Amino acid sequence: MRPLRILAVDDEPPALDDLSYLLRGDHRVGRVLAADSSAAALRLLEAEPVDAVFCDIRMPGLDGLDLVRVLGRFAHPPAVVFVTAYEDFAVDAFALKACDYLLKPVGGERLAEAVRRVAALLDAPAEPRDEPREERTAERRAPGPERIPVDLGGVTRFVSRDDVAYVEAQGDYVRLHTAGRAPLVRVPLAVLAERWEPHGFLRIHRSFLVSLRHVEELRSDAGHWTVRVAGTELPVSRRHTRQLRDVLVRWAPAPGPDTV
C-alpha cells in the first residue's frame, strides 16, 4: 500500500505540532499536512486530497464535528480520526462513522493503532485494472455494522452493534451488554432505540432495548411478561408486549424441510 496522506487539524499550536510529529514518525505515513482551523483544513483539501483527517473537536468557529459533516459530502470522503481531550463526544463521533476516537494526551502506541485502522480501512485486495477507481474506493469504504467507541481505562475500544445483546438505561448513560463485558456509553436510550430499530433492536421497557437475534424466550407468568436475552431475564412492559410478540413471530426462522 502506498504511504498515507494525512491532514492534522487542531487550533492549539503545541497540540498540532505534537500530533504532526507523531504522525510523521509512523512508517505508514508519507505526507502530513497541518491546519489550525476547520476553515484552513477545507482550503488545504481543495488543493490536495488526503486519505485521513486527524482532528480536534472543540475549535473556534466550525468545530471538528461540523468539519466532518462537511467532509461527508465529498465525493470521496477521507477517513476520520478524532483527537480530543473530551470523551463526551464519542457518541457523535461514532454516528459520523469515525474510524477512531483518541483521548489527549495521545501516546505513540495509541496513535499507531489509529493509523493501522486507517490503513486497514483503505487497504483492499488487488482488483482488475479496468475497474474504475471510483468503484474501488466505494467498495473499500462500504459501511459495516455500526461500532460504538467506549473508553476503558484511558483506552478507546470499539463495540460492534451486532455484538450487543441488550442495552440498559442508567440515567444519562446506557450500558451495552455484550459477551464478557458491559461498558457504559453516554447516550439516551431513546436515541439509541430510534437509531438501532431498523437493525433488529426493539424497546421492551423504559429501561431496556433488546437485540431480537439474541432473544431466547418470551414468557408470561400471571400476566407479567419477561424475555430471556443471552441468558438474562428482562421485564417487558405491558405497552410493549404485543409489539414484541408480533415482531418475534416475523423474526422466527422459516420451517426447514425436516420440520414436522
PDB file of C-alpha atoms in Angstrom:
ATOM      1  CA  MET A   1       0.000   0.000   0.000  1.00  0.00           C
ATOM      2  CA  ARG A   2       1.287   3.490  -0.824  1.00  0.00           C
ATOM      3  CA  PRO A   3       2.202   5.849   2.057  1.00  0.00           C
ATOM      4  CA  LEU A   4      -0.766   7.597   3.622  1.00  0.00           C
ATOM      5  CA  ARG A   5      -1.514  11.278   3.166  1.00  0.00           C
ATOM      6  CA  ILE A   6      -2.884  12.718   6.417  1.00  0.00           C
ATOM      7  CA  LEU A   7      -4.224  16.108   7.475  1.00  0.00           C
ATOM      8  CA  ALA A   8      -3.861  17.067  11.158  1.00  0.00           C
ATOM      9  CA  VAL A   9      -6.266  19.730  12.469  1.00  0.00           C
ATOM     10  CA  ASP A  10      -6.034  21.441  15.893  1.00  0.00           C
ATOM     11  CA  ASP A  11      -6.422  25.077  16.950  1.00  0.00           C
ATOM     12  CA  GLU A  12      -3.739  24.755  19.666  1.00  0.00           C
ATOM     13  CA  PRO A  13      -0.230  25.048  18.104  1.00  0.00           C
ATOM     14  CA  PRO A  14       1.568  22.772  20.638  1.00  0.00           C
ATOM     15  CA  ALA A  15      -1.038  20.032  20.211  1.00  0.00           C
ATOM     16  CA  LEU A  16      -0.929  20.382  16.423  1.00  0.00           C
ATOM     17  CA  ASP A  17       2.876  20.203  16.417  1.00  0.00           C
ATOM     18  CA  ASP A  18       2.883  17.105  18.654  1.00  0.00           C
ATOM     19  CA  LEU A  19       0.252  15.325  16.562  1.00  0.00           C
ATOM     20  CA  SER A  20       2.040  16.133  13.299  1.00  0.00           C
ATOM     21  CA  TYR A  21       5.377  14.978  14.739  1.00  0.00           C
ATOM     22  CA  LEU A  22       3.958  11.634  15.880  1.00  0.00           C
ATOM     23  CA  LEU A  23       2.237  11.054  12.547  1.00  0.00           C
ATOM     24  CA  ARG A  24       5.412  11.772  10.586  1.00  0.00           C
ATOM     25  CA  GLY A  25       7.216   9.174  12.695  1.00  0.00           C
ATOM     26  CA  ASP A  26       4.901   6.374  11.525  1.00  0.00           C
ATOM     27  CA  HIS A  27       6.372   4.358   8.653  1.00  0.00           C
ATOM     28  CA  ARG A  28       2.930   4.056   7.008  1.00  0.00           C
ATOM     29  CA  VAL A  29       2.578   7.835   6.696  1.00  0.00           C
ATOM     30  CA  GLY A  30       4.174   9.570   3.742  1.00  0.00           C
ATOM     31  CA  ARG A  31       2.902  13.143   3.989  1.00  0.00           C
ATOM     32  CA  VAL A  32       1.362  15.170   6.840  1.00  0.00           C
ATOM     33  CA  LEU A  33      -0.446  18.455   6.273  1.00  0.00           C
ATOM     34  CA  ALA A  34      -1.385  20.691   9.212  1.00  0.00           C
ATOM     35  CA  ALA A  35      -4.231  23.155   9.716  1.00  0.00           C
ATOM     36  CA  ASP A  36      -5.066  25.287  12.763  1.00  0.00           C
ATOM     37  CA  SER A  37      -8.801  25.532  11.999  1.00  0.00           C
ATOM     38  CA  SER A  38     -11.558  23.786  10.109  1.00  0.00           C
ATOM     39  CA  ALA A  39     -11.640  26.600   7.548  1.00  0.00           C
ATOM     40  CA  ALA A  40      -7.910  26.219   6.922  1.00  0.00           C
ATOM     41  CA  ALA A  41      -8.380  22.455   6.633  1.00  0.00           C
ATOM     42  CA  LEU A  42     -11.031  22.858   3.939  1.00  0.00           C
ATOM     43  CA  ARG A  43      -8.787  25.231   1.983  1.00  0.00           C
ATOM     44  CA  LEU A  44      -5.967  22.685   2.077  1.00  0.00           C
ATOM     45  CA  LEU A  45      -8.284  19.900   0.977  1.00  0.00           C
ATOM     46  CA  GLU A  46      -9.371  21.887  -2.058  1.00  0.00           C
ATOM     47  CA  ALA A  47      -5.776  21.808  -3.286  1.00  0.00           C
ATOM     48  CA  GLU A  48      -4.682  18.367  -2.083  1.00  0.00           C
ATOM     49  CA  PRO A  49      -6.894  15.390  -1.163  1.00  0.00           C
ATOM     50  CA  VAL A  50      -5.820  13.214   1.752  1.00  0.00           C
ATOM     51  CA  ASP A  51      -6.527   9.670   2.928  1.00  0.00           C
ATOM     52  CA  ALA A  52      -7.409  10.632   6.502  1.00  0.00           C
ATOM     53  CA  VAL A  53      -8.084  13.616   8.740  1.00  0.00           C
ATOM     54  CA  PHE A  54      -6.968  13.564  12.379  1.00  0.00           C
ATOM     55  CA  CYS A  55      -8.834  16.427  14.016  1.00  0.00           C
ATOM     56  CA  ASP A  56      -9.685  18.017  17.332  1.00  0.00           C
ATOM     57  CA  ILE A  57     -13.347  18.574  18.186  1.00  0.00           C
ATOM     58  CA  ARG A  58     -13.576  21.771  20.221  1.00  0.00           C
ATOM     59  CA  MET A  59     -12.314  24.525  17.944  1.00  0.00           C
ATOM     60  CA  PRO A  60     -13.495  28.123  17.370  1.00  0.00           C
ATOM     61  CA  GLY A  61     -15.939  28.636  14.528  1.00  0.00           C
ATOM     62  CA  LEU A  62     -16.522  25.410  12.643  1.00  0.00           C
ATOM     63  CA  ASP A  63     -15.718  22.683  15.170  1.00  0.00           C
ATOM     64  CA  GLY A  64     -14.382  19.208  14.388  1.00  0.00           C
ATOM     65  CA  LEU A  65     -17.822  17.591  14.205  1.00  0.00           C
ATOM     66  CA  ASP A  66     -19.017  20.252  11.770  1.00  0.00           C
ATOM     67  CA  LEU A  67     -15.873  19.756   9.695  1.00  0.00           C
ATOM     68  CA  VAL A  68     -16.509  16.021   9.416  1.00  0.00           C
ATOM     69  CA  ARG A  69     -20.123  16.637   8.390  1.00  0.00           C
ATOM     70  CA  VAL A  70     -18.808  18.782   5.544  1.00  0.00           C
ATOM     71  CA  LEU A  71     -16.276  16.104   4.608  1.00  0.00           C
ATOM     72  CA  GLY A  72     -19.117  13.583   4.462  1.00  0.00           C
ATOM     73  CA  ARG A  73     -20.489  15.446   1.447  1.00  0.00           C
ATOM     74  CA  PHE A  74     -17.259  14.975  -0.500  1.00  0.00           C
ATOM     75  CA  ALA A  75     -17.389  12.582  -3.434  1.00  0.00           C
ATOM     76  CA  HIS A  76     -14.667  10.520  -1.732  1.00  0.00           C
ATOM     77  CA  PRO A  77     -14.576  11.444   1.967  1.00  0.00           C
ATOM     78  CA  PRO A  78     -11.319  10.804   3.843  1.00  0.00           C
ATOM     79  CA  ALA A  79     -11.238   8.521   6.865  1.00  0.00           C
ATOM     80  CA  VAL A  80     -11.640  10.430  10.135  1.00  0.00           C
ATOM     81  CA  VAL A  81      -9.922  10.071  13.499  1.00  0.00           C
ATOM     82  CA  PHE A  82     -10.951  12.412  16.299  1.00  0.00           C
ATOM     83  CA  VAL A  83      -8.238  13.540  18.716  1.00  0.00           C
ATOM     84  CA  THR A  84      -9.771  15.329  21.700  1.00  0.00           C
ATOM     85  CA  ALA A  85      -9.494  15.919  25.427  1.00  0.00           C
ATOM     86  CA  TYR A  86     -13.230  15.279  25.865  1.00  0.00           C
ATOM     87  CA  GLU A  87     -14.904  11.880  25.975  1.00  0.00           C
ATOM     88  CA  ASP A  88     -18.436  13.321  25.872  1.00  0.00           C
ATOM     89  CA  PHE A  89     -18.421  13.495  22.062  1.00  0.00           C
ATOM     90  CA  ALA A  90     -17.856   9.767  21.472  1.00  0.00           C
ATOM     91  CA  VAL A  91     -21.484   9.105  20.546  1.00  0.00           C
ATOM     92  CA  ASP A  92     -21.498  11.943  17.995  1.00  0.00           C
ATOM     93  CA  ALA A  93     -18.216  10.608  16.626  1.00  0.00           C
ATOM     94  CA  PHE A  94     -19.470   7.077  16.004  1.00  0.00           C
ATOM     95  CA  ALA A  95     -22.668   8.484  14.469  1.00  0.00           C
ATOM     96  CA  LEU A  96     -20.399  10.193  11.926  1.00  0.00           C
ATOM     97  CA  LYS A  97     -18.647   6.847  11.307  1.00  0.00           C
ATOM     98  CA  ALA A  98     -15.284   7.920  12.689  1.00  0.00           C
ATOM     99  CA  CYS A  99     -12.508   5.402  12.203  1.00  0.00           C
ATOM    100  CA  ASP A 100     -11.167   6.010  15.728  1.00  0.00           C
ATOM    101  CA  TYR A 101     -11.522   8.296  18.750  1.00  0.00           C
ATOM    102  CA  LEU A 102      -8.384   9.249  20.679  1.00  0.00           C
ATOM    103  CA  LEU A 103      -8.235  10.996  24.037  1.00  0.00           C
ATOM    104  CA  LYS A 104      -5.476  13.522  24.707  1.00  0.00           C
ATOM    105  CA  PRO A 105      -2.696  13.252  25.610  1.00  0.00           C
ATOM    106  CA  VAL A 106      -2.148  10.670  22.872  1.00  0.00           C
ATOM    107  CA  GLY A 107       0.733   8.227  23.214  1.00  0.00           C
ATOM    108  CA  GLY A 108       2.729   6.868  20.310  1.00  0.00           C
ATOM    109  CA  GLU A 109       1.320   3.341  20.577  1.00  0.00           C
ATOM    110  CA  ARG A 110      -2.286   4.509  20.625  1.00  0.00           C
ATOM    111  CA  LEU A 111      -1.725   6.789  17.655  1.00  0.00           C
ATOM    112  CA  ALA A 112      -0.014   3.954  15.776  1.00  0.00           C
ATOM    113  CA  GLU A 113      -3.124   1.814  16.354  1.00  0.00           C
ATOM    114  CA  ALA A 114      -5.295   4.578  14.873  1.00  0.00           C
ATOM    115  CA  VAL A 115      -3.035   4.769  11.807  1.00  0.00           C
ATOM    116  CA  ARG A 116      -3.248   0.979  11.481  1.00  0.00           C
ATOM    117  CA  ARG A 117      -7.058   1.213  11.477  1.00  0.00           C
ATOM    118  CA  VAL A 118      -6.983   3.882   8.797  1.00  0.00           C
ATOM    119  CA  ALA A 119      -4.638   1.773   6.678  1.00  0.00           C
ATOM    120  CA  ALA A 120      -6.849  -1.296   7.127  1.00  0.00           C
ATOM    121  CA  LEU A 121      -9.922   0.704   6.112  1.00  0.00           C
ATOM    122  CA  LEU A 122      -8.281   1.968   2.944  1.00  0.00           C
ATOM    123  CA  ASP A 123      -6.470  -1.226   2.039  1.00  0.00           C
ATOM    124  CA  ALA A 124      -8.148  -3.735  -0.253  1.00  0.00           C
ATOM    125  CA  PRO A 125      -7.180  -6.786  -2.371  1.00  0.00           C
ATOM    126  CA  ALA A 126      -5.909  -6.074  -5.849  1.00  0.00           C
ATOM    127  CA  GLU A 127      -8.695  -5.513  -8.358  1.00  0.00           C
ATOM    128  CA  PRO A 128      -8.877  -5.654 -12.168  1.00  0.00           C
ATOM    129  CA  ARG A 129      -7.069  -2.734 -13.774  1.00  0.00           C
ATOM    130  CA  ASP A 130     -10.040  -1.760 -15.914  1.00  0.00           C
ATOM    131  CA  GLU A 131     -12.274  -1.274 -12.878  1.00  0.00           C
ATOM    132  CA  PRO A 132     -12.955   2.446 -12.302  1.00  0.00           C
ATOM    133  CA  ARG A 133     -11.103   3.965  -9.345  1.00  0.00           C
ATOM    134  CA  GLU A 134     -14.360   5.408  -8.012  1.00  0.00           C
ATOM    135  CA  GLU A 135     -15.899   1.943  -7.737  1.00  0.00           C
ATOM    136  CA  ARG A 136     -12.828   0.582  -5.924  1.00  0.00           C
ATOM    137  CA  THR A 137     -12.958   3.421  -3.396  1.00  0.00           C
ATOM    138  CA  ALA A 138     -16.677   2.973  -2.757  1.00  0.00           C
ATOM    139  CA  GLU A 139     -16.222  -0.769  -2.201  1.00  0.00           C
ATOM    140  CA  ARG A 140     -13.342  -0.232   0.244  1.00  0.00           C
ATOM    141  CA  ARG A 141     -15.417   2.127   2.335  1.00  0.00           C
ATOM    142  CA  ALA A 142     -18.722   0.266   2.301  1.00  0.00           C
ATOM    143  CA  PRO A 143     -20.106   0.652   5.839  1.00  0.00           C
ATOM    144  CA  GLY A 144     -20.275  -2.407   8.074  1.00  0.00           C
ATOM    145  CA  PRO A 145     -22.097  -2.834  11.380  1.00  0.00           C
ATOM    146  CA  GLU A 146     -22.073   0.324  13.456  1.00  0.00           C
ATOM    147  CA  ARG A 147     -19.249   0.483  16.017  1.00  0.00           C
ATOM    148  CA  ILE A 148     -19.523   2.343  19.318  1.00  0.00           C
ATOM    149  CA  PRO A 149     -16.390   3.923  20.827  1.00  0.00           C
ATOM    150  CA  VAL A 150     -16.030   3.087  24.520  1.00  0.00           C
ATOM    151  CA  ASP A 151     -13.388   4.458  26.880  1.00  0.00           C
ATOM    152  CA  LEU A 152     -11.926   1.676  29.028  1.00  0.00           C
ATOM    153  CA  GLY A 153      -9.229   2.851  31.391  1.00  0.00           C
ATOM    154  CA  GLY A 154      -7.965   5.561  29.060  1.00  0.00           C
ATOM    155  CA  VAL A 155      -8.042   3.287  26.000  1.00  0.00           C
ATOM    156  CA  THR A 156     -10.777   3.699  23.393  1.00  0.00           C
ATOM    157  CA  ARG A 157     -12.213   0.378  22.276  1.00  0.00           C
ATOM    158  CA  PHE A 158     -14.959  -0.223  19.735  1.00  0.00           C
ATOM    159  CA  VAL A 159     -18.022  -2.382  20.360  1.00  0.00           C
ATOM    160  CA  SER A 160     -19.842  -3.694  17.308  1.00  0.00           C
ATOM    161  CA  ARG A 161     -23.594  -3.165  17.317  1.00  0.00           C
ATOM    162  CA  ASP A 162     -24.041  -6.795  16.275  1.00  0.00           C
ATOM    163  CA  ASP A 163     -22.297  -7.964  19.471  1.00  0.00           C
ATOM    164  CA  VAL A 164     -24.764  -6.145  21.755  1.00  0.00           C
ATOM    165  CA  ALA A 165     -27.396  -8.475  23.231  1.00  0.00           C
ATOM    166  CA  TYR A 166     -29.316  -5.781  25.090  1.00  0.00           C
ATOM    167  CA  VAL A 167     -28.984  -2.192  26.257  1.00  0.00           C
ATOM    168  CA  GLU A 168     -29.833  -1.000  29.760  1.00  0.00           C
ATOM    169  CA  ALA A 169     -30.605   2.623  30.626  1.00  0.00           C
ATOM    170  CA  GLN A 170     -28.680   4.123  33.527  1.00  0.00           C
ATOM    171  CA  GLY A 171     -29.511   7.808  33.869  1.00  0.00           C
ATOM    172  CA  ASP A 172     -27.937   9.790  31.035  1.00  0.00           C
ATOM    173  CA  TYR A 173     -25.915   6.701  30.083  1.00  0.00           C
ATOM    174  CA  VAL A 174     -26.646   3.262  28.698  1.00  0.00           C
ATOM    175  CA  ARG A 175     -24.863   0.009  29.463  1.00  0.00           C
ATOM    176  CA  LEU A 176     -24.136  -2.140  26.408  1.00  0.00           C
ATOM    177  CA  HIS A 177     -24.393  -5.790  27.421  1.00  0.00           C
ATOM    178  CA  THR A 178     -22.165  -7.999  25.290  1.00  0.00           C
ATOM    179  CA  ALA A 179     -20.466 -11.325  25.895  1.00  0.00           C
ATOM    180  CA  GLY A 180     -17.901 -10.763  28.620  1.00  0.00           C
ATOM    181  CA  ARG A 181     -18.332  -7.036  29.288  1.00  0.00           C
ATOM    182  CA  ALA A 182     -20.917  -4.274  29.690  1.00  0.00           C
ATOM    183  CA  PRO A 183     -19.393  -0.822  29.085  1.00  0.00           C
ATOM    184  CA  LEU A 184     -21.163   2.481  29.746  1.00  0.00           C
ATOM    185  CA  VAL A 185     -21.782   4.971  26.937  1.00  0.00           C
ATOM    186  CA  ARG A 186     -23.189   8.459  27.320  1.00  0.00           C
ATOM    187  CA  VAL A 187     -26.284   8.466  25.096  1.00  0.00           C
ATOM    188  CA  PRO A 188     -30.017   8.414  25.966  1.00  0.00           C
ATOM    189  CA  LEU A 189     -31.722   5.054  25.471  1.00  0.00           C
ATOM    190  CA  ALA A 190     -34.450   6.698  23.367  1.00  0.00           C
ATOM    191  CA  VAL A 191     -31.862   7.993  20.891  1.00  0.00           C
ATOM    192  CA  LEU A 192     -30.197   4.601  20.573  1.00  0.00           C
ATOM    193  CA  ALA A 193     -33.568   2.858  20.210  1.00  0.00           C
ATOM    194  CA  GLU A 194     -34.549   5.087  17.286  1.00  0.00           C
ATOM    195  CA  ARG A 195     -31.160   4.622  15.620  1.00  0.00           C
ATOM    196  CA  TRP A 196     -30.996   0.840  16.048  1.00  0.00           C
ATOM    197  CA  GLU A 197     -34.609  -0.213  15.464  1.00  0.00           C
ATOM    198  CA  PRO A 198     -34.007  -0.721  11.696  1.00  0.00           C
ATOM    199  CA  HIS A 199     -31.171  -3.097  12.619  1.00  0.00           C
ATOM    200  CA  GLY A 200     -33.154  -5.604  14.678  1.00  0.00           C
ATOM    201  CA  PHE A 201     -33.437  -3.892  18.075  1.00  0.00           C
ATOM    202  CA  LEU A 202     -36.691  -3.280  19.945  1.00  0.00           C
ATOM    203  CA  ARG A 203     -37.621  -1.251  23.018  1.00  0.00           C
ATOM    204  CA  ILE A 204     -39.327  -3.595  25.518  1.00  0.00           C
ATOM    205  CA  HIS A 205     -39.308  -1.417  28.621  1.00  0.00           C
ATOM    206  CA  ARG A 206     -38.421   2.139  29.610  1.00  0.00           C
ATOM    207  CA  SER A 207     -35.070   0.747  30.766  1.00  0.00           C
ATOM    208  CA  PHE A 208     -34.300  -1.909  28.139  1.00  0.00           C
ATOM    209  CA  LEU A 209     -33.625  -2.242  24.429  1.00  0.00           C
ATOM    210  CA  VAL A 210     -33.036  -5.773  23.121  1.00  0.00           C
ATOM    211  CA  SER A 211     -31.471  -7.338  20.055  1.00  0.00           C
ATOM    212  CA  LEU A 212     -34.081  -9.645  18.533  1.00  0.00           C
ATOM    213  CA  ARG A 213     -31.413 -12.056  17.273  1.00  0.00           C
ATOM    214  CA  HIS A 214     -30.343 -12.647  20.892  1.00  0.00           C
ATOM    215  CA  VAL A 215     -33.848 -13.294  22.262  1.00  0.00           C
ATOM    216  CA  GLU A 216     -34.130 -16.862  23.568  1.00  0.00           C
ATOM    217  CA  GLU A 217     -37.553 -16.960  25.198  1.00  0.00           C
ATOM    218  CA  LEU A 218     -40.686 -14.908  25.843  1.00  0.00           C
ATOM    219  CA  ARG A 219     -42.662 -15.964  28.931  1.00  0.00           C
ATOM    220  CA  SER A 220     -45.890 -14.959  30.702  1.00  0.00           C
ATOM    221  CA  ASP A 221     -46.434 -15.524  34.421  1.00  0.00           C
ATOM    222  CA  ALA A 222     -49.753 -14.362  35.858  1.00  0.00           C
ATOM    223  CA  GLY A 223     -49.985 -11.657  33.252  1.00  0.00           C
ATOM    224  CA  HIS A 224     -46.419 -10.417  33.726  1.00  0.00           C
ATOM    225  CA  TRP A 225     -44.221 -10.855  30.678  1.00  0.00           C
ATOM    226  CA  THR A 226     -40.489 -11.390  30.649  1.00  0.00           C
ATOM    227  CA  VAL A 227     -37.985 -12.103  27.923  1.00  0.00           C
ATOM    228  CA  ARG A 228     -34.741 -14.060  28.167  1.00  0.00           C
ATOM    229  CA  VAL A 229     -31.884 -12.437  26.271  1.00  0.00           C
ATOM    230  CA  ALA A 230     -28.413 -14.002  26.269  1.00  0.00           C
ATOM    231  CA  GLY A 231     -29.233 -15.883  29.466  1.00  0.00           C
ATOM    232  CA  THR A 232     -30.661 -12.855  31.310  1.00  0.00           C
ATOM    233  CA  GLU A 233     -34.351 -12.422  32.153  1.00  0.00           C
ATOM    234  CA  LEU A 234     -35.658  -8.921  31.458  1.00  0.00           C
ATOM    235  CA  PRO A 235     -39.086  -7.380  32.160  1.00  0.00           C
ATOM    236  CA  VAL A 236     -41.409  -6.475  29.287  1.00  0.00           C
ATOM    237  CA  SER A 237     -43.773  -3.592  29.941  1.00  0.00           C
ATOM    238  CA  ARG A 238     -47.430  -4.093  29.105  1.00  0.00           C
ATOM    239  CA  ARG A 239     -47.388  -1.437  26.382  1.00  0.00           C
ATOM    240  CA  HIS A 240     -44.552  -3.224  24.561  1.00  0.00           C
ATOM    241  CA  THR A 241     -45.753  -6.809  24.916  1.00  0.00           C
ATOM    242  CA  ARG A 242     -47.960  -7.039  21.824  1.00  0.00           C
ATOM    243  CA  GLN A 243     -45.366  -5.401  19.573  1.00  0.00           C
ATOM    244  CA  LEU A 244     -42.636  -7.728  20.852  1.00  0.00           C
ATOM    245  CA  ARG A 245     -44.767 -10.838  20.245  1.00  0.00           C
ATOM    246  CA  ASP A 246     -45.673  -9.705  16.725  1.00  0.00           C
ATOM    247  CA  VAL A 247     -42.093  -8.843  15.844  1.00  0.00           C
ATOM    248  CA  LEU A 248     -40.714 -12.119  17.214  1.00  0.00           C
ATOM    249  CA  VAL A 249     -43.168 -14.047  15.040  1.00  0.00           C
ATOM    250  CA  ARG A 250     -41.910 -12.202  11.976  1.00  0.00           C
ATOM    251  CA  TRP A 251     -38.300 -12.812  13.003  1.00  0.00           C
ATOM    252  CA  ALA A 252     -38.824 -16.535  13.575  1.00  0.00           C
ATOM    253  CA  PRO A 253     -36.940 -18.668  11.030  1.00  0.00           C
ATOM    254  CA  ALA A 254     -38.949 -20.284   8.280  1.00  0.00           C
ATOM    255  CA  PRO A 255     -39.613 -24.032   8.786  1.00  0.00           C
ATOM    256  CA  GLY A 256     -36.988 -26.277   7.212  1.00  0.00           C
ATOM    257  CA  PRO A 257     -37.630 -29.379   5.124  1.00  0.00           C
ATOM    258  CA  ASP A 258     -37.316 -31.610   8.197  1.00  0.00           C
ATOM    259  CA  THR A 259     -39.776 -29.594  10.299  1.00  0.00           C
ATOM    260  CA  VAL A 260     -42.885 -31.557  11.273  1.00  0.00           C
TER     261      VAL A 260
END
